[in-house]
Amino acid sequence: MAANNADQVVFDKVAEINASKESCNIRVKVVMLWKPTYINNPNMVPSLDMILIDQEGRAVREISNFAMASNENEYRLVPHKHKINFYKTTRVCVSTDFVDTVDPYHFNSFPDLLARNFDTRVAFDFLVELVSTDLMRVIVEYGREKRLMNLVAQDLSGTRIAVALWGSFAMKLNTYISQHNNETAPVIILLRLAKLKIWGGQPQVGNCLFGSRLHINDDMPQILDLNALDTHVESSSRTSQLNSDTVVANLEDYYLRFQIKKH
């Protein structure tokens, strides 16, 4: 992306990247890095994906790809409608003068989430206190196991919203609760790159297929600041009242919990 002599390069702002640009020069920070795999072939890695953020706090997804994405919406994970790609001719070097002064987190308020008052194709960061959890469900579909954990979370005002964590995210939270089931401290989670979907006619926050990160009572400023605040709201979000058991369920049992409507 950048030449060896950065002083001779004019850098593009991430916010100004659009489909009319054949190439661009950017100076960015890598805030996330992961290797997606195919569902039917978990040993095959088609690309190395990143979330990049520039000095103005605008983020974009980069795909160092071996195969192009086929689902545009699946890749709209951050506050930018385009993705960029690294090619064989792309040049990359370490920038020593990147000024990291912008908060990279993008939180939406609970009223906006419940009213869907934002572009729901774009991911956001989600910082909440847990109120309750259902049993972690192991759903078997076509011989493959899927783990799901349904939660209820609340903000500082006591407004609540449903959450669904899948796969390793469900397992991570379930393990945390089982290891801290005798504690009385609140459980604060920060879900980076969350998505909002509609389930059973109601908005529900969940993790993305790729790119999301789950922090549970971690030693980081966002969680510590929320934990230090007194919500003045009656809360049942204590580990002694959260479930850490697991139940095996049929896929049909899960979907039949909600009425199926035909249009």
PDB file of C-alpha atoms in Angstrom:
ATOM      1  CA  MET A   1       0.000   0.000   0.000  1.00  0.00           C
ATOM      2  CA  ALA A   2       2.778   2.412   0.861  1.00  0.00           C
ATOM      3  CA  ALA A   3       6.106   3.059  -0.788  1.00  0.00           C
ATOM      4  CA  ASN A   4       9.351   2.737   1.116  1.00  0.00           C
ATOM      5  CA  ASN A   5       9.694   6.519   1.320  1.00  0.00           C
ATOM      6  CA  ALA A   6       6.462   7.594   2.981  1.00  0.00           C
ATOM      7  CA  ASP A   7       7.312  11.311   2.589  1.00  0.00           C
ATOM      8  CA  GLN A   8       6.826  11.019  -1.173  1.00  0.00           C
ATOM      9  CA  VAL A   9       3.440   9.317  -0.959  1.00  0.00           C
ATOM     10  CA  VAL A  10       0.062  11.052  -0.904  1.00  0.00           C
ATOM     11  CA  PHE A  11      -2.226   8.923   1.255  1.00  0.00           C
ATOM     12  CA  ASP A  12      -5.927   8.476   0.584  1.00  0.00           C
ATOM     13  CA  LYS A  13      -8.446   8.738   3.399  1.00  0.00           C
ATOM     14  CA  VAL A  14     -10.403   5.551   3.975  1.00  0.00           C
ATOM     15  CA  ALA A  15     -13.640   7.580   3.852  1.00  0.00           C
ATOM     16  CA  GLU A  16     -12.774   8.635   0.290  1.00  0.00           C
ATOM     17  CA  ILE A  17     -12.198   5.119  -1.064  1.00  0.00           C
ATOM     18  CA  ASN A  18     -14.838   4.227  -3.627  1.00  0.00           C
ATOM     19  CA  ALA A  19     -15.422   1.902  -6.558  1.00  0.00           C
ATOM     20  CA  SER A  20     -14.067   4.436  -9.059  1.00  0.00           C
ATOM     21  CA  LYS A  21     -10.540   4.182  -7.616  1.00  0.00           C
ATOM     22  CA  GLU A  22      -8.451   1.512  -9.282  1.00  0.00           C
ATOM     23  CA  SER A  23      -5.730   1.791  -6.611  1.00  0.00           C
ATOM     24  CA  CYS A  24      -4.966   3.804  -3.513  1.00  0.00           C
ATOM     25  CA  ASN A  25      -2.283   4.508  -0.922  1.00  0.00           C
ATOM     26  CA  ILE A  26      -3.355   4.277   2.711  1.00  0.00           C
ATOM     27  CA  ARG A  27      -1.662   4.500   6.094  1.00  0.00           C
ATOM     28  CA  VAL A  28      -3.665   2.349   8.520  1.00  0.00           C
ATOM     29  CA  LYS A  29      -3.501   0.316  11.703  1.00  0.00           C
ATOM     30  CA  VAL A  30      -4.412  -3.387  11.770  1.00  0.00           C
ATOM     31  CA  VAL A  31      -6.976  -3.767  14.569  1.00  0.00           C
ATOM     32  CA  MET A  32      -8.082  -7.331  13.745  1.00  0.00           C
ATOM     33  CA  LEU A  33      -6.574 -10.219  11.820  1.00  0.00           C
ATOM     34  CA  TRP A  34      -8.057 -13.656  11.156  1.00  0.00           C
ATOM     35  CA  LYS A  35      -8.133 -16.574   8.713  1.00  0.00           C
ATOM     36  CA  PRO A  36     -11.628 -17.558   7.537  1.00  0.00           C
ATOM     37  CA  THR A  37     -12.259 -21.106   6.396  1.00  0.00           C
ATOM     38  CA  TYR A  38     -14.880 -22.857   4.314  1.00  0.00           C
ATOM     39  CA  ILE A  39     -17.736 -24.485   6.247  1.00  0.00           C
ATOM     40  CA  ASN A  40     -17.425 -27.725   4.279  1.00  0.00           C
ATOM     41  CA  ASN A  41     -13.610 -27.672   4.404  1.00  0.00           C
ATOM     42  CA  PRO A  42     -12.313 -26.113   7.655  1.00  0.00           C
ATOM     43  CA  ASN A  43      -8.708 -26.936   6.713  1.00  0.00           C
ATOM     44  CA  MET A  44      -8.784 -24.691   3.646  1.00  0.00           C
ATOM     45  CA  VAL A  45      -8.050 -20.980   4.178  1.00  0.00           C
ATOM     46  CA  PRO A  46      -9.165 -18.873   1.187  1.00  0.00           C
ATOM     47  CA  SER A  47      -7.872 -15.535   2.457  1.00  0.00           C
ATOM     48  CA  LEU A  48      -6.223 -13.573   5.239  1.00  0.00           C
ATOM     49  CA  ASP A  49      -8.679 -10.931   6.391  1.00  0.00           C
ATOM     50  CA  MET A  50      -8.068  -7.761   8.385  1.00  0.00           C
ATOM     51  CA  ILE A  51      -9.898  -4.796   9.828  1.00  0.00           C
ATOM     52  CA  LEU A  52      -7.934  -1.628   9.117  1.00  0.00           C
ATOM     53  CA  ILE A  53      -8.458   1.801  10.672  1.00  0.00           C
ATOM     54  CA  ASP A  54      -6.955   5.090   9.552  1.00  0.00           C
ATOM     55  CA  GLN A  55      -5.948   8.112  11.627  1.00  0.00           C
ATOM     56  CA  GLU A  56      -9.457   9.570  11.354  1.00  0.00           C
ATOM     57  CA  GLY A  57     -10.994   6.468  12.895  1.00  0.00           C
ATOM     58  CA  ARG A  58     -12.610   5.160   9.712  1.00  0.00           C
ATOM     59  CA  ALA A  59     -12.413   1.405   9.269  1.00  0.00           C
ATOM     60  CA  VAL A  60     -12.444  -0.840   6.237  1.00  0.00           C
ATOM     61  CA  ARG A  61     -12.157  -4.581   5.695  1.00  0.00           C
ATOM     62  CA  GLU A  62      -9.195  -5.839   3.704  1.00  0.00           C
ATOM     63  CA  ILE A  63      -9.033  -9.241   2.080  1.00  0.00           C
ATOM     64  CA  SER A  64      -5.683 -10.655   1.020  1.00  0.00           C
ATOM     65  CA  ASN A  65      -7.557 -13.079  -1.124  1.00  0.00           C
ATOM     66  CA  PHE A  66      -7.010 -16.233  -3.077  1.00  0.00           C
ATOM     67  CA  ALA A  67     -10.715 -16.324  -3.985  1.00  0.00           C
ATOM     68  CA  MET A  68     -13.096 -13.360  -4.199  1.00  0.00           C
ATOM     69  CA  ALA A  69     -16.081 -13.058  -1.890  1.00  0.00           C
ATOM     70  CA  SER A  70     -19.401 -14.172  -3.331  1.00  0.00           C
ATOM     71  CA  ASN A  71     -21.713 -12.560  -0.768  1.00  0.00           C
ATOM     72  CA  GLU A  72     -21.386  -8.781  -0.608  1.00  0.00           C
ATOM     73  CA  ASN A  73     -23.464  -8.342   2.551  1.00  0.00           C
ATOM     74  CA  GLU A  74     -21.389 -10.877   4.483  1.00  0.00           C
ATOM     75  CA  TYR A  75     -18.362  -8.630   4.041  1.00  0.00           C
ATOM     76  CA  ARG A  76     -19.943  -5.351   5.084  1.00  0.00           C
ATOM     77  CA  LEU A  77     -18.689  -5.606   8.633  1.00  0.00           C
ATOM     78  CA  VAL A  78     -17.484  -2.089   9.369  1.00  0.00           C
ATOM     79  CA  PRO A  79     -18.507   1.568   8.824  1.00  0.00           C
ATOM     80  CA  HIS A  80     -17.440   1.587   5.169  1.00  0.00           C
ATOM     81  CA  LYS A  81     -19.355   0.147   2.245  1.00  0.00           C
ATOM     82  CA  HIS A  82     -16.307  -1.036   0.308  1.00  0.00           C
ATOM     83  CA  LYS A  83     -13.638  -3.626   0.880  1.00  0.00           C
ATOM     84  CA  ILE A  84     -10.111  -3.491  -0.478  1.00  0.00           C
ATOM     85  CA  ASN A  85      -7.863  -6.266  -1.709  1.00  0.00           C
ATOM     86  CA  PHE A  86      -4.138  -6.912  -1.651  1.00  0.00           C
ATOM     87  CA  TYR A  87      -2.672  -8.149  -4.925  1.00  0.00           C
ATOM     88  CA  LYS A  88       0.742  -9.358  -6.030  1.00  0.00           C
ATOM     89  CA  THR A  89       1.730  -5.815  -7.005  1.00  0.00           C
ATOM     90  CA  THR A  90       0.684  -4.320  -3.653  1.00  0.00           C
ATOM     91  CA  ARG A  91       3.566  -2.961  -1.606  1.00  0.00           C
ATOM     92  CA  VAL A  92       3.388  -2.975   2.201  1.00  0.00           C
ATOM     93  CA  CYS A  93       5.798  -1.498   4.734  1.00  0.00           C
ATOM     94  CA  VAL A  94       5.696  -0.651   8.437  1.00  0.00           C
ATOM     95  CA  SER A  95       4.663   2.924   9.228  1.00  0.00           C
ATOM     96  CA  THR A  96       6.500   4.434  12.190  1.00  0.00           C
ATOM     97  CA  ASP A  97       4.550   7.714  12.270  1.00  0.00           C
ATOM     98  CA  PHE A  98       0.959   6.484  12.592  1.00  0.00           C
ATOM     99  CA  VAL A  99      -0.854   8.704  15.110  1.00  0.00           C
ATOM    100  CA  ASP A 100      -3.393   6.604  17.018  1.00  0.00           C
ATOM    101  CA  THR A 101      -5.617   9.300  18.532  1.00  0.00           C
ATOM    102  CA  VAL A 102      -9.112   8.151  17.568  1.00  0.00           C
ATOM    103  CA  ASP A 103     -11.253   5.733  19.552  1.00  0.00           C
ATOM    104  CA  PRO A 104     -11.696   2.756  17.186  1.00  0.00           C
ATOM    105  CA  TYR A 105     -14.909   1.607  18.877  1.00  0.00           C
ATOM    106  CA  HIS A 106     -18.290   2.301  17.285  1.00  0.00           C
ATOM    107  CA  PHE A 107     -21.129   1.826  19.783  1.00  0.00           C
ATOM    108  CA  ASN A 108     -24.846   2.156  19.039  1.00  0.00           C
ATOM    109  CA  SER A 109     -27.328   3.111  21.738  1.00  0.00           C
ATOM    110  CA  PHE A 110     -29.959   0.593  22.794  1.00  0.00           C
ATOM    111  CA  PRO A 111     -32.818   2.825  21.495  1.00  0.00           C
ATOM    112  CA  ASP A 112     -31.130   2.880  18.071  1.00  0.00           C
ATOM    113  CA  LEU A 113     -30.634  -0.888  18.172  1.00  0.00           C
ATOM    114  CA  LEU A 114     -34.235  -1.593  19.153  1.00  0.00           C
ATOM    115  CA  ALA A 115     -35.593   0.869  16.573  1.00  0.00           C
ATOM    116  CA  ARG A 116     -33.053  -0.263  13.954  1.00  0.00           C
ATOM    117  CA  ASN A 117     -32.140   3.374  13.529  1.00  0.00           C
ATOM    118  CA  PHE A 118     -28.924   2.676  11.603  1.00  0.00           C
ATOM    119  CA  ASP A 119     -27.599   0.714   8.653  1.00  0.00           C
ATOM    120  CA  THR A 120     -28.066  -2.837   9.938  1.00  0.00           C
ATOM    121  CA  ARG A 121     -25.683  -4.184   7.279  1.00  0.00           C
ATOM    122  CA  VAL A 122     -22.829  -2.498   9.129  1.00  0.00           C
ATOM    123  CA  ALA A 123     -21.294  -4.039  12.244  1.00  0.00           C
ATOM    124  CA  PHE A 124     -20.923  -2.197  15.544  1.00  0.00           C
ATOM    125  CA  ASP A 125     -19.363  -2.689  18.971  1.00  0.00           C
ATOM    126  CA  PHE A 126     -21.575  -3.844  21.830  1.00  0.00           C
ATOM    127  CA  LEU A 127     -20.785  -3.185  25.518  1.00  0.00           C
ATOM    128  CA  VAL A 128     -23.337  -4.511  28.023  1.00  0.00           C
ATOM    129  CA  GLU A 129     -24.029  -6.162  31.360  1.00  0.00           C
ATOM    130  CA  LEU A 130     -25.589  -9.622  31.241  1.00  0.00           C
ATOM    131  CA  VAL A 131     -28.971 -10.081  32.886  1.00  0.00           C
ATOM    132  CA  SER A 132     -29.710 -13.736  32.184  1.00  0.00           C
ATOM    133  CA  THR A 133     -28.696 -16.659  29.977  1.00  0.00           C
ATOM    134  CA  ASP A 134     -30.433 -19.735  28.673  1.00  0.00           C
ATOM    135  CA  LEU A 135     -28.780 -23.136  28.663  1.00  0.00           C
ATOM    136  CA  MET A 136     -26.185 -23.484  25.949  1.00  0.00           C
ATOM    137  CA  ARG A 137     -27.838 -25.492  23.192  1.00  0.00           C
ATOM    138  CA  VAL A 138     -26.012 -28.002  21.000  1.00  0.00           C
ATOM    139  CA  ILE A 139     -27.956 -28.169  17.738  1.00  0.00           C
ATOM    140  CA  VAL A 140     -27.180 -30.996  15.315  1.00  0.00           C
ATOM    141  CA  GLU A 141     -27.670 -30.155  11.644  1.00  0.00           C
ATOM    142  CA  TYR A 142     -26.583 -32.513   8.855  1.00  0.00           C
ATOM    143  CA  GLY A 143     -24.330 -34.332  11.293  1.00  0.00           C
ATOM    144  CA  ARG A 144     -22.569 -31.125  12.422  1.00  0.00           C
ATOM    145  CA  GLU A 145     -22.898 -29.625  15.895  1.00  0.00           C
ATOM    146  CA  LYS A 146     -23.711 -25.936  16.370  1.00  0.00           C
ATOM    147  CA  ARG A 147     -23.548 -24.306  19.780  1.00  0.00           C
ATOM    148  CA  LEU A 148     -25.902 -21.492  20.664  1.00  0.00           C
ATOM    149  CA  MET A 149     -26.341 -19.423  23.820  1.00  0.00           C
ATOM    150  CA  ASN A 150     -29.241 -16.981  24.161  1.00  0.00           C
ATOM    151  CA  LEU A 151     -28.795 -14.069  26.572  1.00  0.00           C
ATOM    152  CA  VAL A 152     -30.483 -10.941  27.788  1.00  0.00           C
ATOM    153  CA  ALA A 153     -28.306  -7.835  28.192  1.00  0.00           C
ATOM    154  CA  GLN A 154     -28.963  -4.356  29.532  1.00  0.00           C
ATOM    155  CA  ASP A 155     -27.459  -0.889  29.293  1.00  0.00           C
ATOM    156  CA  LEU A 156     -26.976   1.685  32.062  1.00  0.00           C
ATOM    157  CA  SER A 157     -30.636   2.762  31.927  1.00  0.00           C
ATOM    158  CA  GLY A 158     -31.867  -0.810  32.354  1.00  0.00           C
ATOM    159  CA  THR A 159     -33.078  -1.132  28.758  1.00  0.00           C
ATOM    160  CA  ARG A 160     -32.750  -4.741  27.672  1.00  0.00           C
ATOM    161  CA  ILE A 161     -32.099  -6.532  24.396  1.00  0.00           C
ATOM    162  CA  ALA A 162     -31.765 -10.157  23.295  1.00  0.00           C
ATOM    163  CA  VAL A 163     -28.382 -11.565  22.318  1.00  0.00           C
ATOM    164  CA  ALA A 164     -27.454 -14.808  20.557  1.00  0.00           C
ATOM    165  CA  LEU A 165     -23.881 -16.098  20.602  1.00  0.00           C
ATOM    166  CA  TRP A 166     -22.897 -18.914  18.285  1.00  0.00           C
ATOM    167  CA  GLY A 167     -20.011 -21.362  18.119  1.00  0.00           C
ATOM    168  CA  SER A 168     -16.836 -20.535  20.022  1.00  0.00           C
ATOM    169  CA  PHE A 169     -18.445 -17.373  21.430  1.00  0.00           C
ATOM    170  CA  ALA A 170     -21.139 -19.426  23.166  1.00  0.00           C
ATOM    171  CA  MET A 171     -18.524 -21.866  24.456  1.00  0.00           C
ATOM    172  CA  LYS A 172     -16.312 -19.051  25.773  1.00  0.00           C
ATOM    173  CA  LEU A 173     -19.143 -17.427  27.727  1.00  0.00           C
ATOM    174  CA  ASN A 174     -20.428 -20.772  28.994  1.00  0.00           C
ATOM    175  CA  THR A 175     -16.932 -21.657  30.254  1.00  0.00           C
ATOM    176  CA  TYR A 176     -16.533 -18.280  31.961  1.00  0.00           C
ATOM    177  CA  ILE A 177     -19.857 -18.605  33.795  1.00  0.00           C
ATOM    178  CA  SER A 178     -19.098 -22.151  34.941  1.00  0.00           C
ATOM    179  CA  GLN A 179     -15.729 -21.030  36.315  1.00  0.00           C
ATOM    180  CA  HIS A 180     -17.184 -18.013  38.171  1.00  0.00           C
ATOM    181  CA  ASN A 181     -20.559 -19.373  39.297  1.00  0.00           C
ATOM    182  CA  ASN A 182     -19.991 -18.482  42.958  1.00  0.00           C
ATOM    183  CA  GLU A 183     -19.105 -14.833  42.367  1.00  0.00           C
ATOM    184  CA  THR A 184     -21.441 -11.890  42.793  1.00  0.00           C
ATOM    185  CA  ALA A 185     -19.742  -9.444  40.423  1.00  0.00           C
ATOM    186  CA  PRO A 186     -21.611  -8.347  37.275  1.00  0.00           C
ATOM    187  CA  VAL A 187     -20.678  -9.968  33.992  1.00  0.00           C
ATOM    188  CA  ILE A 188     -19.684  -7.304  31.469  1.00  0.00           C
ATOM    189  CA  ILE A 189     -19.090  -8.294  27.869  1.00  0.00           C
ATOM    190  CA  LEU A 190     -17.680  -6.342  24.945  1.00  0.00           C
ATOM    191  CA  LEU A 191     -18.565  -7.867  21.586  1.00  0.00           C
ATOM    192  CA  ARG A 192     -16.520  -6.258  18.838  1.00  0.00           C
ATOM    193  CA  LEU A 193     -18.075  -6.289  15.364  1.00  0.00           C
ATOM    194  CA  ALA A 194     -21.550  -7.404  16.359  1.00  0.00           C
ATOM    195  CA  LYS A 195     -24.475  -7.605  13.957  1.00  0.00           C
ATOM    196  CA  LEU A 196     -28.184  -6.918  14.447  1.00  0.00           C
ATOM    197  CA  LYS A 197     -30.737  -9.358  13.074  1.00  0.00           C
ATOM    198  CA  ILE A 198     -34.448  -9.952  13.503  1.00  0.00           C
ATOM    199  CA  TRP A 199     -35.465 -13.227  15.162  1.00  0.00           C
ATOM    200  CA  GLY A 200     -39.011 -14.036  16.155  1.00  0.00           C
ATOM    201  CA  GLY A 201     -39.999 -10.528  15.065  1.00  0.00           C
ATOM    202  CA  GLN A 202     -37.644  -8.890  17.565  1.00  0.00           C
ATOM    203  CA  PRO A 203     -34.167  -7.354  17.179  1.00  0.00           C
ATOM    204  CA  GLN A 204     -31.353  -9.581  18.377  1.00  0.00           C
ATOM    205  CA  VAL A 205     -27.622  -8.874  18.618  1.00  0.00           C
ATOM    206  CA  GLY A 206     -25.202 -11.599  17.556  1.00  0.00           C
ATOM    207  CA  ASN A 207     -21.656 -12.273  16.495  1.00  0.00           C
ATOM    208  CA  CYS A 208     -20.533 -12.170  12.867  1.00  0.00           C
ATOM    209  CA  LEU A 209     -19.421 -15.298  11.081  1.00  0.00           C
ATOM    210  CA  PHE A 210     -15.878 -13.898  10.911  1.00  0.00           C
ATOM    211  CA  GLY A 211     -14.124 -10.980  12.584  1.00  0.00           C
ATOM    212  CA  SER A 212     -16.057 -10.643  15.864  1.00  0.00           C
ATOM    213  CA  ARG A 213     -14.172 -10.667  19.178  1.00  0.00           C
ATOM    214  CA  LEU A 214     -15.667 -11.367  22.619  1.00  0.00           C
ATOM    215  CA  HIS A 215     -14.207  -9.887  25.817  1.00  0.00           C
ATOM    216  CA  ILE A 216     -15.678 -10.966  29.179  1.00  0.00           C
ATOM    217  CA  ASN A 217     -14.772  -8.884  32.247  1.00  0.00           C
ATOM    218  CA  ASP A 218     -11.368  -8.255  30.676  1.00  0.00           C
ATOM    219  CA  ASP A 219      -8.923  -5.725  32.057  1.00  0.00           C
ATOM    220  CA  MET A 220      -9.614  -3.052  29.436  1.00  0.00           C
ATOM    221  CA  PRO A 221     -10.818   0.568  29.910  1.00  0.00           C
ATOM    222  CA  GLN A 222     -14.259   0.150  28.322  1.00  0.00           C
ATOM    223  CA  ILE A 223     -15.210  -2.789  30.564  1.00  0.00           C
ATOM    224  CA  LEU A 224     -13.601  -1.356  33.704  1.00  0.00           C
ATOM    225  CA  ASP A 225     -15.390   1.981  33.254  1.00  0.00           C
ATOM    226  CA  LEU A 226     -18.794   0.312  32.881  1.00  0.00           C
ATOM    227  CA  ASN A 227     -18.124  -1.994  35.822  1.00  0.00           C
ATOM    228  CA  ALA A 228     -17.278   0.990  38.021  1.00  0.00           C
ATOM    229  CA  LEU A 229     -20.591   2.751  37.315  1.00  0.00           C
ATOM    230  CA  ASP A 230     -23.626   2.262  39.516  1.00  0.00           C
ATOM    231  CA  THR A 231     -26.534   1.566  37.173  1.00  0.00           C
ATOM    232  CA  HIS A 232     -29.128   2.149  39.922  1.00  0.00           C
ATOM    233  CA  VAL A 233     -31.141  -0.567  38.195  1.00  0.00           C
ATOM    234  CA  GLU A 234     -32.306  -3.789  39.776  1.00  0.00           C
ATOM    235  CA  SER A 235     -30.177  -6.439  38.093  1.00  0.00           C
ATOM    236  CA  SER A 236     -30.055 -10.210  38.156  1.00  0.00           C
ATOM    237  CA  SER A 237     -26.801 -10.268  36.173  1.00  0.00           C
ATOM    238  CA  ARG A 238     -24.699 -12.132  38.692  1.00  0.00           C
ATOM    239  CA  THR A 239     -22.887 -15.316  37.855  1.00  0.00           C
ATOM    240  CA  SER A 240     -24.814 -17.267  40.478  1.00  0.00           C
ATOM    241  CA  GLN A 241     -27.967 -16.637  38.411  1.00  0.00           C
ATOM    242  CA  LEU A 242     -26.511 -17.376  34.989  1.00  0.00           C
ATOM    243  CA  ASN A 243     -26.741 -20.821  33.429  1.00  0.00           C
ATOM    244  CA  SER A 244     -23.667 -22.794  32.461  1.00  0.00           C
ATOM    245  CA  ASP A 245     -25.344 -26.113  31.621  1.00  0.00           C
ATOM    246  CA  THR A 246     -25.611 -27.561  28.133  1.00  0.00           C
ATOM    247  CA  VAL A 247     -28.537 -29.258  26.455  1.00  0.00           C
ATOM    248  CA  VAL A 248     -28.618 -31.153  23.154  1.00  0.00           C
ATOM    249  CA  ALA A 249     -31.558 -30.109  21.011  1.00  0.00           C
ATOM    250  CA  ASN A 250     -32.910 -30.897  17.589  1.00  0.00           C
ATOM    251  CA  LEU A 251     -32.683 -28.158  15.007  1.00  0.00           C
ATOM    252  CA  GLU A 252     -36.441 -28.291  14.480  1.00  0.00           C
ATOM    253  CA  ASP A 253     -37.043 -27.695  18.199  1.00  0.00           C
ATOM    254  CA  TYR A 254     -35.116 -24.440  18.044  1.00  0.00           C
ATOM    255  CA  TYR A 255     -36.817 -23.004  14.966  1.00  0.00           C
ATOM    256  CA  LEU A 256     -40.280 -24.088  16.090  1.00  0.00           C
ATOM    257  CA  ARG A 257     -39.978 -21.798  19.128  1.00  0.00           C
ATOM    258  CA  PHE A 258     -41.191 -18.999  16.859  1.00  0.00           C
ATOM    259  CA  GLN A 259     -44.202 -18.730  14.604  1.00  0.00           C
ATOM    260  CA  ILE A 260     -43.450 -19.107  10.892  1.00  0.00           C
ATOM    261  CA  LYS A 261     -45.187 -16.433   8.820  1.00  0.00           C
ATOM    262  CA  LYS A 262     -45.798 -16.618   5.092  1.00  0.00           C
ATOM    263  CA  HIS A 263     -45.979 -13.488   2.985  1.00  0.00           C
TER     264      HIS A 263
END
